[in-house]
Amino acid sequence: MNNRLIIIGVVVLTALYIFFSSIYVVNEREQAIVLRFGEITNVRTEPGIYFKIPTDIVDSVQIIEDRLLRYDIANMRVQVSGNAFYQVDAFLTYRISDARLFRQRATGQLEVAEQRIGASLDSALRQVYALREFNAALSDQRPQMMQETRTLIRPELAEIGIDVVDVRILRTDLDEEVSATTFERMRAERLAEAALLRARGEEQAQSLRAIADRQAVEVVASATRDAEIIRGTGDAERNRLFAAAYGQDREFFEFYRSMEAYRNALKGTGTTMVLSPDSEFFRYFGSNGQLPEGNPNLAAPIQPSAAPITAPASTGPALDGLGIEEAVTPSLTLEDGSQLEPTVGTEVPAPVEAPPPTPAQ
């Protein structure tokens, strides 16, 4: 009885082993290669359950990826035209399109295939970058470069049953040595531009300052000239009025002048004066306070009429004849677009109107 159960168990286990070893499952992300004594007998690309000769001694199955795969390459140092270098990161996406060829040329192993992919991608990128100038790799030529790389690498990888779907360049940076050199060149260009702007600003500032200084001198000179003219005209009018008063009553005029001289000379400041009592200066000291007799025959009063105080009109600069030539007036454009220009010329002040004559009493 026990022997019969053992035999039945062995038979059942053998049957289960034969059954399960004779089937294999292919899902939607895989494809299967059926090998008989190492030779490819069939390739299954559709998902499902398939049968083969039981056990792996006669028929064996190798599962191959049927998904979209990716291979990355990082920090690749490539040289462009002109002996400049870039650091490049790139990747490609691929699919195993021919499982039979993939098994024959790459033993069906992704590690072996990726070694071939890496070498091909490296070579293609170097070839594409070598055809470009220094700035081309950073311009709008990048899509064209990726297309060229894909075109170069695709036939080579098709020989091992791989279809290259796309090639992408992730990063293109300057090499450390090139980056330092480029930074120094850009820094020098910015410093030169800043120095030029400062020099232009200083030039305009000096020109504006010179014109402002000249205008200040002209204004002061014109004002001084007009003041002297007005002062001289006032002195002339004062002398005219004194002469008119002297002509009316000479005796009173002399008395008035003597009183003014006493008041100005004898102010009580401790000044000592040594003069003869018979001096003309003390003419009115011996009058015992009596005023001089009035002149009954006074001349007709002279109505004071102030002479007009005017400054000569001049259209030329106040410093005409001093050797100062006309300067070109500079202008400065501000950030808001407006023009900053200095004032030019000197305006002569308007003449002072003469006071109206006073009517006789």
mmCIF file of C-alpha atoms in Angstrom:
data_model
loop_
_atom_site.group_PDB
_atom_site.id
_atom_site.type_symbol
_atom_site.label_atom_id
_atom_site.label_comp_id
_atom_site.label_asym_id
_atom_site.label_seq_id
_atom_site.Cartn_x
_atom_site.Cartn_y
_atom_site.Cartn_z
ATOM 1 C CA MET A 1 0.000 0.000 0.000
ATOM 2 C CA ASN A 2 2.754 2.413 0.927
ATOM 3 C CA ASN A 3 4.711 1.552 -2.205
ATOM 4 C CA ARG A 4 1.642 2.254 -4.331
ATOM 5 C CA LEU A 5 1.184 5.707 -2.778
ATOM 6 C CA ILE A 6 4.812 6.522 -3.349
ATOM 7 C CA ILE A 7 4.582 5.474 -6.990
ATOM 8 C CA ILE A 8 1.417 7.553 -7.468
ATOM 9 C CA GLY A 9 3.086 10.560 -5.867
ATOM 10 C CA VAL A 10 6.128 10.217 -8.092
ATOM 11 C CA VAL A 11 3.929 9.936 -11.169
ATOM 12 C CA VAL A 12 1.926 13.013 -10.187
ATOM 13 C CA LEU A 13 5.049 15.053 -9.523
ATOM 14 C CA THR A 14 6.568 13.920 -12.800
ATOM 15 C CA ALA A 15 3.402 14.850 -14.655
ATOM 16 C CA LEU A 16 3.311 18.278 -13.009
ATOM 17 C CA TYR A 17 6.961 18.845 -13.844
ATOM 18 C CA ILE A 18 6.451 17.858 -17.457
ATOM 19 C CA PHE A 19 3.386 20.060 -17.715
ATOM 20 C CA PHE A 20 4.931 23.171 -16.218
ATOM 21 C CA SER A 21 8.249 22.743 -18.012
ATOM 22 C CA SER A 22 6.448 22.470 -21.346
ATOM 23 C CA ILE A 23 4.697 25.870 -21.095
ATOM 24 C CA TYR A 24 6.061 29.404 -20.939
ATOM 25 C CA VAL A 25 4.335 32.770 -20.673
ATOM 26 C CA VAL A 26 5.167 35.895 -22.662
ATOM 27 C CA ASN A 27 3.700 39.171 -21.346
ATOM 28 C CA GLU A 28 3.164 42.427 -23.247
ATOM 29 C CA ARG A 29 6.561 43.866 -22.205
ATOM 30 C CA GLU A 30 8.637 40.886 -23.361
ATOM 31 C CA GLN A 31 9.464 38.701 -26.312
ATOM 32 C CA ALA A 32 10.760 35.127 -26.141
ATOM 33 C CA ILE A 33 13.391 33.198 -28.110
ATOM 34 C CA VAL A 34 12.952 29.429 -28.211
ATOM 35 C CA LEU A 35 16.255 27.539 -28.454
ATOM 36 C CA ARG A 36 16.684 23.857 -29.279
ATOM 37 C CA PHE A 37 20.138 22.629 -28.407
ATOM 38 C CA GLY A 38 21.335 26.278 -28.690
ATOM 39 C CA GLU A 39 19.749 26.906 -32.088
ATOM 40 C CA ILE A 40 16.908 29.402 -32.478
ATOM 41 C CA THR A 41 13.732 27.612 -33.482
ATOM 42 C CA ASN A 42 11.115 30.264 -32.871
ATOM 43 C CA VAL A 43 10.628 33.874 -31.689
ATOM 44 C CA ARG A 44 7.491 34.830 -29.815
ATOM 45 C CA THR A 45 6.627 38.555 -29.930
ATOM 46 C CA GLU A 46 2.935 38.374 -29.075
ATOM 47 C CA PRO A 47 1.881 38.013 -25.411
ATOM 48 C CA GLY A 48 0.293 34.686 -24.399
ATOM 49 C CA ILE A 49 0.916 31.114 -23.181
ATOM 50 C CA TYR A 50 3.048 28.893 -25.408
ATOM 51 C CA PHE A 51 4.226 25.245 -25.335
ATOM 52 C CA LYS A 52 7.560 23.621 -25.983
ATOM 53 C CA ILE A 53 9.249 20.309 -25.450
ATOM 54 C CA PRO A 54 9.251 19.605 -21.706
ATOM 55 C CA THR A 55 12.332 20.326 -19.626
ATOM 56 C CA ASP A 56 15.108 22.706 -20.602
ATOM 57 C CA ILE A 57 17.387 20.010 -21.898
ATOM 58 C CA VAL A 58 15.954 20.046 -25.414
ATOM 59 C CA ASP A 59 14.107 23.353 -25.678
ATOM 60 C CA SER A 60 14.994 26.425 -23.640
ATOM 61 C CA VAL A 61 13.438 29.902 -23.629
ATOM 62 C CA GLN A 62 15.302 33.242 -23.386
ATOM 63 C CA ILE A 63 13.201 36.298 -22.459
ATOM 64 C CA ILE A 64 14.139 39.526 -24.251
ATOM 65 C CA GLU A 65 12.901 43.022 -23.307
ATOM 66 C CA ASP A 66 10.303 44.474 -25.640
ATOM 67 C CA ARG A 67 10.021 47.851 -23.851
ATOM 68 C CA LEU A 68 11.492 51.218 -24.768
ATOM 69 C CA LEU A 69 14.905 51.282 -23.078
ATOM 70 C CA ARG A 70 17.224 54.175 -22.284
ATOM 71 C CA TYR A 71 20.995 54.545 -22.261
ATOM 72 C CA ASP A 72 22.637 57.585 -20.603
ATOM 73 C CA ILE A 73 26.092 59.043 -21.088
ATOM 74 C CA ALA A 74 27.304 61.741 -18.682
ATOM 75 C CA ASN A 75 30.241 64.189 -18.409
ATOM 76 C CA MET A 76 31.497 63.410 -21.865
ATOM 77 C CA ARG A 77 34.312 65.759 -22.940
ATOM 78 C CA VAL A 78 34.007 66.639 -26.620
ATOM 79 C CA GLN A 79 36.048 68.972 -28.798
ATOM 80 C CA VAL A 80 34.528 71.454 -31.228
ATOM 81 C CA SER A 81 36.098 73.260 -34.171
ATOM 82 C CA GLY A 82 38.714 75.664 -32.856
ATOM 83 C CA ASN A 83 40.099 73.319 -30.154
ATOM 84 C CA ALA A 84 37.510 74.299 -27.538
ATOM 85 C CA PHE A 85 35.968 71.656 -25.266
ATOM 86 C CA TYR A 86 32.476 71.035 -23.897
ATOM 87 C CA GLN A 87 31.089 68.820 -21.152
ATOM 88 C CA VAL A 88 28.083 66.948 -22.603
ATOM 89 C CA ASP A 89 25.304 64.845 -21.076
ATOM 90 C CA ALA A 90 23.148 62.866 -23.513
ATOM 91 C CA PHE A 91 20.934 59.805 -23.731
ATOM 92 C CA LEU A 92 19.257 57.665 -26.364
ATOM 93 C CA THR A 93 16.137 55.568 -26.297
ATOM 94 C CA TYR A 94 16.051 52.258 -28.142
ATOM 95 C CA ARG A 95 14.043 49.087 -28.612
ATOM 96 C CA ILE A 96 15.102 45.558 -29.510
ATOM 97 C CA SER A 97 13.442 45.262 -32.892
ATOM 98 C CA ASP A 98 14.959 41.960 -34.054
ATOM 99 C CA ALA A 99 15.269 39.419 -31.233
ATOM 100 C CA ARG A 100 16.864 36.785 -33.479
ATOM 101 C CA LEU A 101 19.600 39.181 -34.619
ATOM 102 C CA PHE A 102 20.017 40.457 -31.069
ATOM 103 C CA ARG A 103 20.622 36.881 -29.879
ATOM 104 C CA GLN A 104 23.088 36.142 -32.638
ATOM 105 C CA ARG A 105 25.132 39.401 -32.467
ATOM 106 C CA ALA A 106 24.886 40.334 -28.772
ATOM 107 C CA THR A 107 24.156 36.933 -27.168
ATOM 108 C CA GLY A 108 20.817 38.387 -26.057
ATOM 109 C CA GLN A 109 22.449 40.241 -23.152
ATOM 110 C CA LEU A 110 21.706 43.948 -22.508
ATOM 111 C CA GLU A 111 25.133 44.450 -20.913
ATOM 112 C CA VAL A 112 26.835 43.415 -24.133
ATOM 113 C CA ALA A 113 24.502 45.530 -26.238
ATOM 114 C CA GLU A 114 25.000 48.640 -24.072
ATOM 115 C CA GLN A 115 28.764 48.412 -24.482
ATOM 116 C CA ARG A 116 28.203 48.659 -28.223
ATOM 117 C CA ILE A 117 25.633 51.447 -27.756
ATOM 118 C CA GLY A 118 27.992 53.478 -25.559
ATOM 119 C CA ALA A 119 30.853 53.259 -28.034
ATOM 120 C CA SER A 120 28.620 54.190 -30.967
ATOM 121 C CA LEU A 121 26.994 57.132 -29.162
ATOM 122 C CA ASP A 122 30.374 58.465 -28.028
ATOM 123 C CA SER A 123 31.754 58.316 -31.555
ATOM 124 C CA ALA A 124 28.675 59.913 -33.115
ATOM 125 C CA LEU A 125 28.599 62.808 -30.630
ATOM 126 C CA ARG A 126 32.266 63.583 -31.144
ATOM 127 C CA GLN A 127 31.783 63.573 -34.900
ATOM 128 C CA VAL A 128 28.771 65.906 -34.730
ATOM 129 C CA TYR A 129 30.398 68.371 -32.325
ATOM 130 C CA ALA A 130 33.626 68.439 -34.313
ATOM 131 C CA LEU A 131 31.746 69.903 -37.280
ATOM 132 C CA ARG A 132 30.517 72.929 -35.241
ATOM 133 C CA GLU A 133 32.071 76.173 -34.171
ATOM 134 C CA PHE A 134 32.340 77.175 -30.538
ATOM 135 C CA ASN A 135 28.957 78.949 -30.304
ATOM 136 C CA ALA A 136 26.995 76.612 -32.578
ATOM 137 C CA ALA A 137 26.492 73.966 -29.886
ATOM 138 C CA LEU A 138 24.732 76.536 -27.687
ATOM 139 C CA SER A 139 22.506 77.894 -30.447
ATOM 140 C CA ASP A 140 19.371 76.718 -32.213
ATOM 141 C CA GLN A 141 21.417 74.041 -34.038
ATOM 142 C CA ARG A 142 20.949 71.586 -31.173
ATOM 143 C CA PRO A 143 17.869 69.846 -32.697
ATOM 144 C CA GLN A 144 19.801 69.382 -35.926
ATOM 145 C CA MET A 145 22.753 67.980 -33.975
ATOM 146 C CA MET A 146 20.546 65.432 -32.227
ATOM 147 C CA GLN A 147 19.027 64.409 -35.544
ATOM 148 C CA GLU A 148 22.473 63.973 -37.089
ATOM 149 C CA THR A 149 23.622 61.856 -34.127
ATOM 150 C CA ARG A 150 20.570 59.610 -34.466
ATOM 151 C CA THR A 151 21.187 59.226 -38.203
ATOM 152 C CA LEU A 152 24.836 58.276 -37.630
ATOM 153 C CA ILE A 153 24.224 55.730 -34.880
ATOM 154 C CA ARG A 154 21.092 54.066 -36.202
ATOM 155 C CA PRO A 155 22.605 51.899 -39.019
ATOM 156 C CA GLU A 156 25.376 50.634 -36.754
ATOM 157 C CA LEU A 157 23.046 49.520 -33.979
ATOM 158 C CA ALA A 158 20.585 48.031 -36.454
ATOM 159 C CA GLU A 159 23.242 45.372 -37.139
ATOM 160 C CA ILE A 160 22.655 43.958 -33.646
ATOM 161 C CA GLY A 161 18.861 44.139 -33.864
ATOM 162 C CA ILE A 162 18.415 47.467 -32.014
ATOM 163 C CA ASP A 163 16.266 50.303 -33.338
ATOM 164 C CA VAL A 164 17.291 53.754 -32.085
ATOM 165 C CA VAL A 165 14.121 55.719 -31.406
ATOM 166 C CA ASP A 166 15.595 59.069 -30.351
ATOM 167 C CA VAL A 167 18.792 60.820 -29.221
ATOM 168 C CA ARG A 168 18.699 63.765 -26.807
ATOM 169 C CA ILE A 169 21.431 66.125 -25.627
ATOM 170 C CA LEU A 170 20.659 67.104 -22.041
ATOM 171 C CA ARG A 171 23.517 69.450 -21.195
ATOM 172 C CA THR A 172 26.273 71.290 -23.024
ATOM 173 C CA ASP A 173 28.540 73.216 -20.671
ATOM 174 C CA LEU A 174 31.902 74.777 -21.147
ATOM 175 C CA ASP A 175 34.892 72.870 -19.926
ATOM 176 C CA GLU A 176 36.439 74.268 -16.735
ATOM 177 C CA GLU A 177 39.482 75.685 -18.526
ATOM 178 C CA VAL A 178 37.401 77.137 -21.361
ATOM 179 C CA SER A 179 34.830 78.455 -18.889
ATOM 180 C CA ALA A 180 37.516 80.321 -16.914
ATOM 181 C CA THR A 181 38.990 81.792 -20.099
ATOM 182 C CA THR A 182 35.569 82.821 -21.370
ATOM 183 C CA PHE A 183 34.699 84.396 -18.039
ATOM 184 C CA GLU A 184 37.902 86.440 -18.016
ATOM 185 C CA ARG A 185 37.274 87.599 -21.584
ATOM 186 C CA MET A 186 33.703 88.607 -20.769
ATOM 187 C CA ARG A 187 34.904 90.363 -17.617
ATOM 188 C CA ALA A 188 37.522 92.289 -19.598
ATOM 189 C CA GLU A 189 34.918 93.317 -22.187
ATOM 190 C CA ARG A 190 32.546 94.564 -19.476
ATOM 191 C CA LEU A 191 35.339 96.470 -17.742
ATOM 192 C CA ALA A 192 36.361 98.096 -21.035
ATOM 193 C CA GLU A 193 32.755 99.064 -21.730
ATOM 194 C CA ALA A 194 32.367 100.483 -18.222
ATOM 195 C CA ALA A 195 35.592 102.492 -18.603
ATOM 196 C CA LEU A 196 34.354 103.872 -21.918
ATOM 197 C CA LEU A 197 31.035 104.914 -20.394
ATOM 198 C CA ARG A 198 32.804 106.544 -17.460
ATOM 199 C CA ALA A 199 35.140 108.399 -19.814
ATOM 200 C CA ARG A 200 32.222 109.687 -21.878
ATOM 201 C CA GLY A 201 30.372 110.753 -18.762
ATOM 202 C CA GLU A 202 33.454 112.527 -17.408
ATOM 203 C CA GLU A 203 33.929 114.279 -20.747
ATOM 204 C CA GLN A 204 30.357 115.532 -20.750
ATOM 205 C CA ALA A 205 30.613 116.511 -17.089
ATOM 206 C CA GLN A 206 33.749 118.568 -17.717
ATOM 207 C CA SER A 207 32.164 120.242 -20.726
ATOM 208 C CA LEU A 208 29.005 121.101 -18.772
ATOM 209 C CA ARG A 209 31.098 122.311 -15.829
ATOM 210 C CA ALA A 210 33.196 124.532 -18.086
ATOM 211 C CA ILE A 211 30.111 126.065 -19.679
ATOM 212 C CA ALA A 212 28.528 126.609 -16.255
ATOM 213 C CA ASP A 213 31.714 128.291 -14.978
ATOM 214 C CA ARG A 214 31.822 130.498 -18.054
ATOM 215 C CA GLN A 215 28.184 131.462 -17.626
ATOM 216 C CA ALA A 216 28.801 132.303 -13.960
ATOM 217 C CA VAL A 217 31.712 134.575 -14.899
ATOM 218 C CA GLU A 218 29.632 136.227 -17.613
ATOM 219 C CA VAL A 219 26.689 136.809 -15.255
ATOM 220 C CA VAL A 220 28.941 138.288 -12.546
ATOM 221 C CA ALA A 221 30.755 140.475 -15.069
ATOM 222 C CA SER A 222 27.507 141.684 -16.600
ATOM 223 C CA ALA A 223 26.035 142.439 -13.183
ATOM 224 C CA THR A 224 29.207 144.274 -12.121
ATOM 225 C CA ARG A 225 29.152 146.324 -15.311
ATOM 226 C CA ASP A 226 25.506 147.247 -14.869
ATOM 227 C CA ALA A 227 26.068 148.082 -11.183
ATOM 228 C CA GLU A 228 28.923 150.419 -12.040
ATOM 229 C CA ILE A 229 26.827 152.081 -14.728
ATOM 230 C CA ILE A 230 23.916 152.538 -12.329
ATOM 231 C CA ARG A 231 26.239 153.797 -9.562
ATOM 232 C CA GLY A 232 27.847 156.289 -11.915
ATOM 233 C CA THR A 233 24.469 157.495 -13.097
ATOM 234 C CA GLY A 234 23.361 157.924 -9.480
ATOM 235 C CA ASP A 235 26.506 159.853 -8.601
ATOM 236 C CA ALA A 236 25.913 162.120 -11.589
ATOM 237 C CA GLU A 237 22.333 162.738 -10.489
ATOM 238 C CA ARG A 238 23.475 163.464 -6.945
ATOM 239 C CA ASN A 239 26.031 165.965 -8.159
ATOM 240 C CA ARG A 240 23.428 167.565 -10.382
ATOM 241 C CA LEU A 241 21.070 167.980 -7.442
ATOM 242 C CA PHE A 242 23.860 169.448 -5.298
ATOM 243 C CA ALA A 243 24.712 171.854 -8.074
ATOM 244 C CA ALA A 244 21.075 172.875 -8.382
ATOM 245 C CA ALA A 245 20.825 173.494 -4.606
ATOM 246 C CA TYR A 246 24.093 175.456 -4.621
ATOM 247 C CA GLY A 247 22.811 177.626 -7.426
ATOM 248 C CA GLN A 248 19.686 178.603 -5.463
ATOM 249 C CA ASP A 249 21.350 179.817 -2.211
ATOM 250 C CA ARG A 250 25.108 179.662 -2.021
ATOM 251 C CA GLU A 251 25.336 180.934 1.588
ATOM 252 C CA PHE A 252 22.869 178.366 2.927
ATOM 253 C CA PHE A 253 24.579 175.619 0.962
ATOM 254 C CA GLU A 254 27.951 176.509 2.527
ATOM 255 C CA PHE A 255 26.368 176.620 5.995
ATOM 256 C CA TYR A 256 24.760 173.216 5.460
ATOM 257 C CA ARG A 257 28.028 171.705 4.253
ATOM 258 C CA SER A 258 29.858 173.098 7.266
ATOM 259 C CA MET A 259 27.306 171.583 9.638
ATOM 260 C CA GLU A 260 27.688 168.229 7.911
ATOM 261 C CA ALA A 261 31.472 168.546 8.247
ATOM 262 C CA TYR A 262 31.184 169.323 11.998
ATOM 263 C CA ARG A 263 28.915 166.325 12.563
ATOM 264 C CA ASN A 264 31.183 163.939 10.707
ATOM 265 C CA ALA A 265 34.466 165.272 12.134
ATOM 266 C CA LEU A 266 33.445 165.802 15.754
ATOM 267 C CA LYS A 267 31.712 162.562 16.702
ATOM 268 C CA GLY A 268 33.147 162.351 20.216
ATOM 269 C CA THR A 269 35.481 159.471 19.398
ATOM 270 C CA GLY A 270 38.418 161.006 21.279
ATOM 271 C CA THR A 271 40.058 162.361 18.173
ATOM 272 C CA THR A 272 42.314 165.366 18.848
ATOM 273 C CA MET A 273 42.333 168.155 16.281
ATOM 274 C CA VAL A 274 44.821 171.033 16.415
ATOM 275 C CA LEU A 275 43.557 173.918 14.275
ATOM 276 C CA SER A 276 43.824 177.680 14.369
ATOM 277 C CA PRO A 277 40.753 179.501 15.751
ATOM 278 C CA ASP A 278 40.822 181.674 12.667
ATOM 279 C CA SER A 279 40.628 178.602 10.434
ATOM 280 C CA GLU A 280 37.959 178.566 7.765
ATOM 281 C CA PHE A 281 36.727 175.316 9.320
ATOM 282 C CA PHE A 282 35.486 177.237 12.392
ATOM 283 C CA ARG A 283 33.885 179.969 10.395
ATOM 284 C CA TYR A 284 30.442 179.513 11.979
ATOM 285 C CA PHE A 285 31.706 178.854 15.555
ATOM 286 C CA GLY A 286 31.822 182.585 16.377
ATOM 287 C CA SER A 287 28.299 183.365 15.258
ATOM 288 C CA ASN A 288 26.866 182.809 18.794
ATOM 289 C CA GLY A 289 24.307 180.461 17.350
ATOM 290 C CA GLN A 290 23.033 182.997 14.851
ATOM 291 C CA LEU A 291 22.124 181.668 11.465
ATOM 292 C CA PRO A 292 23.392 183.488 8.456
ATOM 293 C CA GLU A 293 21.055 185.927 6.923
ATOM 294 C CA GLY A 294 18.876 184.506 4.251
ATOM 295 C CA ASN A 295 19.315 185.463 0.671
ATOM 296 C CA PRO A 296 16.212 187.384 -0.413
ATOM 297 C CA ASN A 297 17.013 186.947 -4.070
ATOM 298 C CA LEU A 298 16.693 183.193 -4.456
ATOM 299 C CA ALA A 299 16.912 181.714 -7.851
ATOM 300 C CA ALA A 300 13.956 179.923 -9.249
ATOM 301 C CA PRO A 301 13.723 176.431 -7.810
ATOM 302 C CA ILE A 302 15.006 173.669 -10.039
ATOM 303 C CA GLN A 303 12.704 170.708 -10.268
ATOM 304 C CA PRO A 304 14.741 167.549 -9.791
ATOM 305 C CA SER A 305 14.370 165.218 -12.708
ATOM 306 C CA ALA A 306 16.202 161.983 -12.283
ATOM 307 C CA ALA A 307 18.138 160.917 -15.275
ATOM 308 C CA PRO A 308 17.090 157.483 -16.497
ATOM 309 C CA ILE A 309 19.334 154.760 -15.181
ATOM 310 C CA THR A 310 19.774 152.332 -17.977
ATOM 311 C CA ALA A 311 22.255 149.651 -18.847
ATOM 312 C CA PRO A 312 23.520 149.494 -22.385
ATOM 313 C CA ALA A 313 21.820 146.846 -24.426
ATOM 314 C CA SER A 314 24.218 144.194 -25.596
ATOM 315 C CA THR A 315 23.622 141.128 -27.690
ATOM 316 C CA GLY A 316 27.116 139.755 -27.241
ATOM 317 C CA PRO A 317 28.537 137.827 -24.272
ATOM 318 C CA ALA A 318 29.572 139.791 -21.195
ATOM 319 C CA LEU A 319 33.193 138.689 -21.607
ATOM 320 C CA ASP A 320 33.430 139.670 -25.262
ATOM 321 C CA GLY A 321 37.013 140.444 -26.147
ATOM 322 C CA LEU A 322 38.573 138.381 -23.351
ATOM 323 C CA GLY A 323 39.615 135.598 -25.646
ATOM 324 C CA ILE A 324 36.845 133.152 -24.690
ATOM 325 C CA GLU A 325 35.621 131.457 -27.814
ATOM 326 C CA GLU A 326 32.179 130.038 -28.298
ATOM 327 C CA ALA A 327 31.997 126.410 -27.134
ATOM 328 C CA VAL A 328 29.803 123.702 -28.574
ATOM 329 C CA THR A 329 27.028 123.098 -26.114
ATOM 330 C CA PRO A 330 26.991 119.402 -25.147
ATOM 331 C CA SER A 331 23.868 117.464 -24.411
ATOM 332 C CA LEU A 332 23.334 114.443 -22.188
ATOM 333 C CA THR A 333 20.648 111.815 -22.788
ATOM 334 C CA LEU A 334 19.084 110.660 -19.528
ATOM 335 C CA GLU A 335 17.653 107.188 -18.848
ATOM 336 C CA ASP A 336 14.090 108.399 -19.551
ATOM 337 C CA GLY A 337 15.135 109.628 -23.016
ATOM 338 C CA SER A 338 15.070 113.363 -22.186
ATOM 339 C CA GLN A 339 17.901 115.692 -23.238
ATOM 340 C CA LEU A 340 19.791 117.636 -20.572
ATOM 341 C CA GLU A 341 21.252 120.875 -21.996
ATOM 342 C CA PRO A 342 22.864 123.823 -20.138
ATOM 343 C CA THR A 343 21.556 127.373 -20.484
ATOM 344 C CA VAL A 344 23.595 129.535 -22.838
ATOM 345 C CA GLY A 345 24.149 133.312 -22.760
ATOM 346 C CA THR A 346 23.665 136.072 -20.219
ATOM 347 C CA GLU A 347 20.577 138.202 -19.952
ATOM 348 C CA VAL A 348 21.084 141.910 -19.144
ATOM 349 C CA PRO A 349 18.730 143.124 -16.372
ATOM 350 C CA ALA A 350 15.938 145.443 -17.413
ATOM 351 C CA PRO A 351 16.667 149.150 -16.950
ATOM 352 C CA VAL A 352 15.351 150.899 -13.836
ATOM 353 C CA GLU A 353 12.509 153.236 -14.576
ATOM 354 C CA ALA A 354 13.122 156.899 -13.571
ATOM 355 C CA PRO A 355 10.896 158.198 -10.737
ATOM 356 C CA PRO A 356 8.192 160.644 -11.768
ATOM 357 C CA PRO A 357 9.076 164.327 -11.216
ATOM 358 C CA THR A 358 7.895 165.907 -7.986
ATOM 359 C CA PRO A 359 5.582 168.896 -8.580
ATOM 360 C CA ALA A 360 6.718 172.259 -7.230
ATOM 361 C CA GLN A 361 5.168 173.366 -3.929
#
